[in-house]
Short mmCIF file of C-alpha atoms in Angstrom, two decimals:
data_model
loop_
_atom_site.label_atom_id
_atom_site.label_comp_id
_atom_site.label_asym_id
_atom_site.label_seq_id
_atom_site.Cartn_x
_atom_site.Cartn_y
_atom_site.Cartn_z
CA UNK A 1 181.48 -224.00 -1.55
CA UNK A 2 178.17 -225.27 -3.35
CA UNK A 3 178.65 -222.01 -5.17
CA UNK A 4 182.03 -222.84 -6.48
CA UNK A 5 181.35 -226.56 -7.20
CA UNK A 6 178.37 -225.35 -9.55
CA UNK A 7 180.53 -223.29 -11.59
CA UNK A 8 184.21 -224.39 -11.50
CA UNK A 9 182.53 -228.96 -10.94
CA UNK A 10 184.67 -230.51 -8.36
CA UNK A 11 186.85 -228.80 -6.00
CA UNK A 12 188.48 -231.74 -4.27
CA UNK A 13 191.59 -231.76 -7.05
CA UNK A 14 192.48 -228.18 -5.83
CA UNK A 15 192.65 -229.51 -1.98
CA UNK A 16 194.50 -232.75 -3.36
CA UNK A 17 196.67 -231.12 -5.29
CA UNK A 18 197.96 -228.58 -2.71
CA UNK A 19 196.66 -225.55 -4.31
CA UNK A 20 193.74 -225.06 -1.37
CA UNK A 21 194.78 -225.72 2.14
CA UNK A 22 191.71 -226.40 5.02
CA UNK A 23 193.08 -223.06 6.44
CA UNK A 24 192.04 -220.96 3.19
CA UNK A 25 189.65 -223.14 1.57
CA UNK A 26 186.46 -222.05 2.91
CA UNK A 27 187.44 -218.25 2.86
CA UNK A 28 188.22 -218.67 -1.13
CA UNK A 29 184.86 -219.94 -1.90
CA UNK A 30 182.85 -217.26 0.21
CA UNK A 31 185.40 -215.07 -1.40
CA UNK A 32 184.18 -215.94 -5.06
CA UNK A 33 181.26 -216.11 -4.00
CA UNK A 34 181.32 -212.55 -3.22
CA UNK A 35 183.39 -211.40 -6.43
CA UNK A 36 180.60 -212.33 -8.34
CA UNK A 37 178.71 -209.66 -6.76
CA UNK A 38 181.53 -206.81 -7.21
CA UNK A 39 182.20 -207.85 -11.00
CA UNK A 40 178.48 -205.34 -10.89
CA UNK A 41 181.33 -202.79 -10.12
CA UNK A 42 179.03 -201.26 -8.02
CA UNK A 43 182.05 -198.91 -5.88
CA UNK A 44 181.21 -200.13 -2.52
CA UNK A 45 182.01 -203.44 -4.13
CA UNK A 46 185.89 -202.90 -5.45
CA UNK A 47 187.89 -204.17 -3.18
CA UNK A 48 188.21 -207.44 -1.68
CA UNK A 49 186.11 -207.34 1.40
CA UNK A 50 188.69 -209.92 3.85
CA UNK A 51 192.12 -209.18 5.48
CA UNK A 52 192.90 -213.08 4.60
CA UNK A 53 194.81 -212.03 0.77
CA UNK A 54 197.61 -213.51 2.09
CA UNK A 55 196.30 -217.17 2.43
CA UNK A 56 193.74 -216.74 -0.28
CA UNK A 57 196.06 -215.94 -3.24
CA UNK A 58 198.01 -219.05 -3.71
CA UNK A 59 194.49 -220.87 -3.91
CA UNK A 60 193.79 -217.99 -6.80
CA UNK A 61 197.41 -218.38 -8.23
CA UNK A 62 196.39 -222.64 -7.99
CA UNK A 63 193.36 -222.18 -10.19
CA UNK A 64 194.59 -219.74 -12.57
CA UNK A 65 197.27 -221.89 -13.50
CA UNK A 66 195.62 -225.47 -13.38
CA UNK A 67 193.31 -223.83 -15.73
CA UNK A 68 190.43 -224.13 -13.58
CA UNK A 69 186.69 -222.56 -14.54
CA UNK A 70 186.15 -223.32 -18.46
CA UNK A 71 182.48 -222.55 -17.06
CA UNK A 72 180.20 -219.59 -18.39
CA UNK A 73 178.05 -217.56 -15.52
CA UNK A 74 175.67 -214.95 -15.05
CA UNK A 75 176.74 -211.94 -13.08
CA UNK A 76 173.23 -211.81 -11.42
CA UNK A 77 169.86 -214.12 -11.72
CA UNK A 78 168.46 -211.27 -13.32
CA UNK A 79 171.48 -210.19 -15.96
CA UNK A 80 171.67 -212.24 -19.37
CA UNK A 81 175.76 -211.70 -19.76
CA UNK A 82 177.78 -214.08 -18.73
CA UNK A 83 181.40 -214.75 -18.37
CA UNK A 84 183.81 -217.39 -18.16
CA UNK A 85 184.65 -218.42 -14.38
CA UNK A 86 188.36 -218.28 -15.12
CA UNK A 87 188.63 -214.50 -16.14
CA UNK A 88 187.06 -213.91 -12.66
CA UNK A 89 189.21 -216.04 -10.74
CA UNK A 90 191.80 -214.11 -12.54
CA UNK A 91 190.26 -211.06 -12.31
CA UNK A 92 189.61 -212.17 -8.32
CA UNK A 93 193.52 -212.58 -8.11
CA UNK A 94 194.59 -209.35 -9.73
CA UNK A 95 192.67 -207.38 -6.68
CA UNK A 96 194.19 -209.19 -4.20
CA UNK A 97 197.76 -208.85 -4.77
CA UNK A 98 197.27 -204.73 -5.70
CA UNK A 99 195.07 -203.55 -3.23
CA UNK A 100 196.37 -199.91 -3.23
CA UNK A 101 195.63 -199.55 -6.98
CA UNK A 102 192.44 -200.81 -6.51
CA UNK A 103 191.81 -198.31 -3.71
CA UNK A 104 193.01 -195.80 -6.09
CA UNK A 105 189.98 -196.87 -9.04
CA UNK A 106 187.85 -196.97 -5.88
CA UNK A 107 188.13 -193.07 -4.42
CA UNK A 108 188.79 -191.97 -7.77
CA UNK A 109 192.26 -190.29 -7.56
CA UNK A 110 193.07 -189.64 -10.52
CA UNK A 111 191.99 -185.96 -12.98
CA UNK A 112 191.68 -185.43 -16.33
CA UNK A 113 194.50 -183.08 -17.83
CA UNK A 114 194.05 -181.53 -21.51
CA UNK A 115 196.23 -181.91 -24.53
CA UNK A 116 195.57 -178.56 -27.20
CA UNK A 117 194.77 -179.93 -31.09
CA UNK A 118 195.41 -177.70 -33.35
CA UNK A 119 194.39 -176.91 -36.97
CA UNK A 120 197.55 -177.02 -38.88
CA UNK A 121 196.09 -175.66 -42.15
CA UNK A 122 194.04 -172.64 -40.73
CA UNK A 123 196.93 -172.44 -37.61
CA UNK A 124 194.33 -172.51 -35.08
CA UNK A 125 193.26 -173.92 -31.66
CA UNK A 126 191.14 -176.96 -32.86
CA UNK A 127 190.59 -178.54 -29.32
CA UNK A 128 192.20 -180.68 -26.71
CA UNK A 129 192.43 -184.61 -25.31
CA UNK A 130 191.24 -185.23 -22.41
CA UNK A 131 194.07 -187.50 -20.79
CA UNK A 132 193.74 -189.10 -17.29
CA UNK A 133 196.35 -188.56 -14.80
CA UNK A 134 196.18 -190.25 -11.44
CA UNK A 135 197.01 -188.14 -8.31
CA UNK A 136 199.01 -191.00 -6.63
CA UNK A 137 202.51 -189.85 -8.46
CA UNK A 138 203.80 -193.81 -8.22
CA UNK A 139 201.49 -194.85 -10.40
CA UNK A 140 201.54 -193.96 -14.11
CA UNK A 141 198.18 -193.81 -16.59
CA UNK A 142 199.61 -196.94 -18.52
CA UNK A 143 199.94 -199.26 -15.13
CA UNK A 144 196.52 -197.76 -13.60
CA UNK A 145 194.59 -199.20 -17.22
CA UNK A 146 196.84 -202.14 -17.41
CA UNK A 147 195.90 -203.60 -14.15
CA UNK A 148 192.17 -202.20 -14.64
CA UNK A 149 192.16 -204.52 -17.26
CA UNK A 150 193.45 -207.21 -15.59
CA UNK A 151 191.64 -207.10 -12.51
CA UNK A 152 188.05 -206.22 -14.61
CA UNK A 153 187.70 -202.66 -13.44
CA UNK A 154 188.41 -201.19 -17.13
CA UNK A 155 184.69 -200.37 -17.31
CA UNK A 156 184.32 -198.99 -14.72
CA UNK A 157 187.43 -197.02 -14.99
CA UNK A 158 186.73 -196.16 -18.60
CA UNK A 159 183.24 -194.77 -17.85
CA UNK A 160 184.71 -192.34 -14.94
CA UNK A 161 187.34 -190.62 -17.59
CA UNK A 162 184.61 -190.44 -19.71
CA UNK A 163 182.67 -188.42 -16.98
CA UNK A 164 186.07 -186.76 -16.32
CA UNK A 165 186.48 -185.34 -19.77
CA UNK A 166 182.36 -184.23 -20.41
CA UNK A 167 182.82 -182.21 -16.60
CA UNK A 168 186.16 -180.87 -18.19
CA UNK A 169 184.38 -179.61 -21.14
CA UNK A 170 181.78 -178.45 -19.85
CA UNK A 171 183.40 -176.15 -16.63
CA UNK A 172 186.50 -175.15 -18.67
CA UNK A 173 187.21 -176.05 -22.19
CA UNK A 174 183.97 -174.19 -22.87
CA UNK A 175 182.04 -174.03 -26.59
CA UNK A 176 183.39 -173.37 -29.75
CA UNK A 177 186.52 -176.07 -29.18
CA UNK A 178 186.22 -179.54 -29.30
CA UNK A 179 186.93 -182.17 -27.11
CA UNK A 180 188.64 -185.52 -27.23
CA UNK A 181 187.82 -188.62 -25.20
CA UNK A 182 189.05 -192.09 -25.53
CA UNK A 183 187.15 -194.94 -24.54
CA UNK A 184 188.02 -198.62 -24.60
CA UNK A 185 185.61 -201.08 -27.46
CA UNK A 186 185.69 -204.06 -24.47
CA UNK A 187 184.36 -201.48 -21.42
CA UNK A 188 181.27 -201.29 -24.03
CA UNK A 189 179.90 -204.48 -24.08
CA UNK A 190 175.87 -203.33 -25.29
CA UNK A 191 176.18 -200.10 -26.63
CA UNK A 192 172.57 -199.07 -26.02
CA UNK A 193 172.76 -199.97 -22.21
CA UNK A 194 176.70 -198.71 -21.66
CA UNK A 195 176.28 -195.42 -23.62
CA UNK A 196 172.95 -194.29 -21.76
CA UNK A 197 175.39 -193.33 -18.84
CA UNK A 198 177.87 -191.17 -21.27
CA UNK A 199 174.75 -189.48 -22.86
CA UNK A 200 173.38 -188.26 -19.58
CA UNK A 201 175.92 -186.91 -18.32
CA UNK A 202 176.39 -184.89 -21.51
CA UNK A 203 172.92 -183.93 -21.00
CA UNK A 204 173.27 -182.93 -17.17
CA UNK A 205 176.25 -180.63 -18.15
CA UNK A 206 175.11 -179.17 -21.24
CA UNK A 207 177.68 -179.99 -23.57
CA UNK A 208 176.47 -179.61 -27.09
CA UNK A 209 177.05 -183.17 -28.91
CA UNK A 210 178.74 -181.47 -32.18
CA UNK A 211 181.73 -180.83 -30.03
CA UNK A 212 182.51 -183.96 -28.49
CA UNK A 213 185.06 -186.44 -30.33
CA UNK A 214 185.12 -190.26 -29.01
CA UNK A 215 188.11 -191.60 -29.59
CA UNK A 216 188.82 -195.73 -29.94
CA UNK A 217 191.77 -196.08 -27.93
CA UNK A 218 193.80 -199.07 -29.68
CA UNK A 219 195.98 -200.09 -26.85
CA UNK A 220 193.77 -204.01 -27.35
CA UNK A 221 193.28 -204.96 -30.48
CA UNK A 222 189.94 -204.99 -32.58
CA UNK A 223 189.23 -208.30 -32.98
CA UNK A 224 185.29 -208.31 -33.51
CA UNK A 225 184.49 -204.95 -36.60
CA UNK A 226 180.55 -205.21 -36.37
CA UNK A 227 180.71 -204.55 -32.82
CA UNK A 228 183.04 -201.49 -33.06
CA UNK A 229 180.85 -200.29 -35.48
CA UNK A 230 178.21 -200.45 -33.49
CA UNK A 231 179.38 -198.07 -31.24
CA UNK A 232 180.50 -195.95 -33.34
CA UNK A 233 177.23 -195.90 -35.36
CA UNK A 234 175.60 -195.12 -31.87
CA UNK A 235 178.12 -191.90 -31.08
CA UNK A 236 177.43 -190.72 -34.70
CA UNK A 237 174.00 -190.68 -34.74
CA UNK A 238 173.53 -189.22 -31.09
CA UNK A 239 175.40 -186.26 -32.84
CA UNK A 240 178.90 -186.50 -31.42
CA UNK A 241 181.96 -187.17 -33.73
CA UNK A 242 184.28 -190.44 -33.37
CA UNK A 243 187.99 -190.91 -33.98
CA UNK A 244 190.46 -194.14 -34.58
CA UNK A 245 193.81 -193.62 -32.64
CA UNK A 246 197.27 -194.91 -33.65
CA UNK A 247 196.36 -195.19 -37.53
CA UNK A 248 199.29 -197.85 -38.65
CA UNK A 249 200.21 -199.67 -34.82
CA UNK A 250 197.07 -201.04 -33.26
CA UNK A 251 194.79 -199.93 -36.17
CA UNK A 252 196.63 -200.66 -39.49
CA UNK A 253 194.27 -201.54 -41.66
CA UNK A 254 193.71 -198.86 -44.08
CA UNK A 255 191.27 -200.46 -45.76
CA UNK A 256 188.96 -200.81 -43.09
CA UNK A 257 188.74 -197.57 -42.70
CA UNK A 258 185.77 -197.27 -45.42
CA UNK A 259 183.80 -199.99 -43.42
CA UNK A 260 184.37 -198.30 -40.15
CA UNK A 261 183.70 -194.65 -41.62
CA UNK A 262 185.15 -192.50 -38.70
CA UNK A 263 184.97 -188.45 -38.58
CA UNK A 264 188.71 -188.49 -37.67
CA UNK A 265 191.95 -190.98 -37.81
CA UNK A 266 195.23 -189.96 -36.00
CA UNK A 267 197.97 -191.33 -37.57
CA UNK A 268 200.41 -193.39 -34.66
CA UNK A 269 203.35 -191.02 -33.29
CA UNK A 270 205.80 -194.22 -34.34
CA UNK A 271 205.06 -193.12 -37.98
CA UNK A 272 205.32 -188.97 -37.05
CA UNK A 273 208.58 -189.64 -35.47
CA UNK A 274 211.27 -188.29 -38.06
CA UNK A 275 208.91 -188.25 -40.41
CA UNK A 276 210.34 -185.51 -42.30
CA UNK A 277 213.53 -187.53 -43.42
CA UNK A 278 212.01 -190.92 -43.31
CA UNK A 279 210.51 -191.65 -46.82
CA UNK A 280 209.25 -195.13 -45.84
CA UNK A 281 207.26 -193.09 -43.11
CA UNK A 282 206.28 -190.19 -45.87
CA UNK A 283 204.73 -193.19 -48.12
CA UNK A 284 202.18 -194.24 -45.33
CA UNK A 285 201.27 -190.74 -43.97
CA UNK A 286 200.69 -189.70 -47.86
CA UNK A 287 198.42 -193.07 -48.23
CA UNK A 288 196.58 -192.14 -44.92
CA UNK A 289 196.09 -188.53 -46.53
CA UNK A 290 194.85 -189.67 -49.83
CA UNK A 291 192.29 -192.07 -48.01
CA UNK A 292 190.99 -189.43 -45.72
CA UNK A 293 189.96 -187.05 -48.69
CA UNK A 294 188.70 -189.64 -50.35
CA UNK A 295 186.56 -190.39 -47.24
CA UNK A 296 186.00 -187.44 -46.47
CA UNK A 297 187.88 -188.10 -42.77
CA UNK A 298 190.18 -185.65 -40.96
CA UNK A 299 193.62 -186.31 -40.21
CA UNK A 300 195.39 -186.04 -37.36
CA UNK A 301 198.93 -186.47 -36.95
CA UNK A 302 199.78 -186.90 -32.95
CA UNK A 303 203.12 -187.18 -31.28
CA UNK A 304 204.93 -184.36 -33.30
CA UNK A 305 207.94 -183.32 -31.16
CA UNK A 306 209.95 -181.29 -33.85
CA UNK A 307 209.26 -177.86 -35.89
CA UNK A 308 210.80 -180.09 -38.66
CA UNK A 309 208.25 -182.72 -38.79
CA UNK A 310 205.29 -180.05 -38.03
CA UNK A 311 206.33 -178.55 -41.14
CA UNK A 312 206.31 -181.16 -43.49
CA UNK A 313 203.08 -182.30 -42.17
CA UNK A 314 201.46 -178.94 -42.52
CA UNK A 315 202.88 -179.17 -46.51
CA UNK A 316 201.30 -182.62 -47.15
CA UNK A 317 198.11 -181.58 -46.42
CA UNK A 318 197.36 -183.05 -42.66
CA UNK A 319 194.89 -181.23 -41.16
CA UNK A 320 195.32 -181.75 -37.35
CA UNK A 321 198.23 -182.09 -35.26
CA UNK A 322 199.34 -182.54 -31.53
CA UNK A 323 202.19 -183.35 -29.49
CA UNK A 324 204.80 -182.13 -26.53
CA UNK A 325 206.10 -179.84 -29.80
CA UNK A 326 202.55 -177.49 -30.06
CA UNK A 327 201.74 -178.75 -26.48
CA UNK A 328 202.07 -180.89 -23.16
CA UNK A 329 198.74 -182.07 -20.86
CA UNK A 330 197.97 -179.54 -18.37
CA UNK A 331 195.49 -179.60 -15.85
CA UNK A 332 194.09 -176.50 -17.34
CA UNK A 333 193.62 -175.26 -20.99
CA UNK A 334 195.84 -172.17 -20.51
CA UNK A 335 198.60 -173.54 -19.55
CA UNK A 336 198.26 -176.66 -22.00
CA UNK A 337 199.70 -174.28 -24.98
CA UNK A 338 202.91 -172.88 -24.72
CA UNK A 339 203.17 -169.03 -24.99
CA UNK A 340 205.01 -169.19 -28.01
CA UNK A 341 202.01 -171.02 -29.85
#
């Protein structure tokens, strides 16, 4: 309790107001207590360490919605970042109600599968995405990184597809091919501390650096540039490559696009889709195009589902292509390319 009063003031307008009850009360403050250890994500740390969820998330559900912990902490005495109190209540909350996905971040069920790229222009394997799957077939990619996000595990998520996709490389992609791996801006909150653990695992497998592409993943928006670049500054000049995803939905900017100065852009599948009888589509791809060679940036155009669209992409100029048309995600790069390709 004298932990919660010190970050979240008073606590006696949650009992008044009926969002504690003496039953709960003491269990949700040792139980905050102890979140504030497991935001470390340290994996022995995921899940919520009572049986008492039941009584403990209406007091969460209470505080979320009276808007309770405006308050800024430290994870640890010895750690400078902080966050707001609030996000881990809510974070706090998220766990409780889903403990079966959280068990599933936990013992890491889930694989990395591999989408072929292809070289439109010299009709060649170019490389694959490395896209996670989760072996619990309930659960889809998009719900396991939703509620990663909303329960605070999206870093530590984020950095185990990243080791995912380097293993993947490494053991079966092989040189000569690049490979694609997204990565969320907000898992990498200091670049030179969160990277170190990408680079070393690149260095335990032996992947050269030339061959790796990190990809933004704009599913969030970007809402802070000089800290995106940072990152991608930090991939570039470790050697690896770095790519904006969905070009014209989560990224739309093309102007930005000489600030951010990527290797690679993919333009967003809503813009591929039909894109050979669609001239409202044709005018942005062609701008995207134009930009790129004046950049100097490769283009990418995923989602293509239709020989039609693949060949008026190839005749514009794109230079890169994927979708379910040249390929779907396998678990394995052979059988990621159908035969006819």
């Amino acid at each position: 309790m004298e932990t919660l009063c010190k970050f979240c003031g008073t606590v006696s307008p949650l009992v008044e107001s009926g969002f504690l009850h003496v039953h709960s009360s003491s269990n949700a403050y040792e139980l905050v207590e102890k979140y504030i250890e497991a935001t470390q994500l340290s994996p022995s740390h995921l899940s919520i360490p009572y049986d008492s969820h039941q009584e403990i998330i209406p007091a969460l559900k209470g505080w979320i919605d009276a808007g309770y912990g405006e308050e800024w902490i430290k994870l640890s005495p010895t750690e400078e970042i902080k966050r707001p109190m609030h996000l881990m209540i809510k974070h706090l909350y998220h766990r409780s109600i889903n403990p079966e996905l959280v068990k599933i971040i936990e013992n890491e069920q889930f694989e990395a599968h591999l989408q072929p790229i292809f070289n439109i222009q010299k009709n060649e394997l170019y490389g694959y995405e490395s896209l996670i799957r989760t072996t619990a077939q309930t659960v889809s990619p998009g719900q396991l990184f939703k509620f990663a996000d909303d329960a605070g595990l999206h870093s530590f998520l984020d950095q185990r597809a990243r080791k995912l996709a380097i293993q993947k490389k490494a053991e079966e992609i092989g040189p000569g091919y690049y490979c694609f791996i997204n990565f969320l801006p907000s898992s990498i909150y200091n670049p030179d501390f969160c990277l170190q653990h990408t680079f070393s695992i690149v260095e335990e497998y032996g992947v050269k650096e030339n061959e790796l592409v990190f990809e933004v993943v704009e599913t969030e928006e970007i809402d802070d540039t000089n800290h995106l670049k940072e990152i991608l500054y930090k991939y570039q000049t470790s050697g690896m490559r770095v790519a904006l995803d969905d070009l014209g939905a989560g990224f739309n900017n093309l102007e930005k696009l000489s600030e951010l100065e990527p290797d690679i852009i993919k333009i967003d599948r809503a813009y591929i889709d039909d894109c050979a009888n669609n001239q409202e589509k044709q005018s942005f791809i062609s701008q995207a195009i134009e930009l790129g060679k004046k950049l100097g940036i490769v283009t990418l155009a995923e989602g293509i589902e239709t020989k039609e669209e693949l060949e008026w992409l190839t005749s514009q100029g794109v230079d890169l292509a994927q979708g379910y048309y040249l390929g779907r995600p396998a678990k394995d790069p052979i059988h990621a390319i159908p035969q006819n390709q």
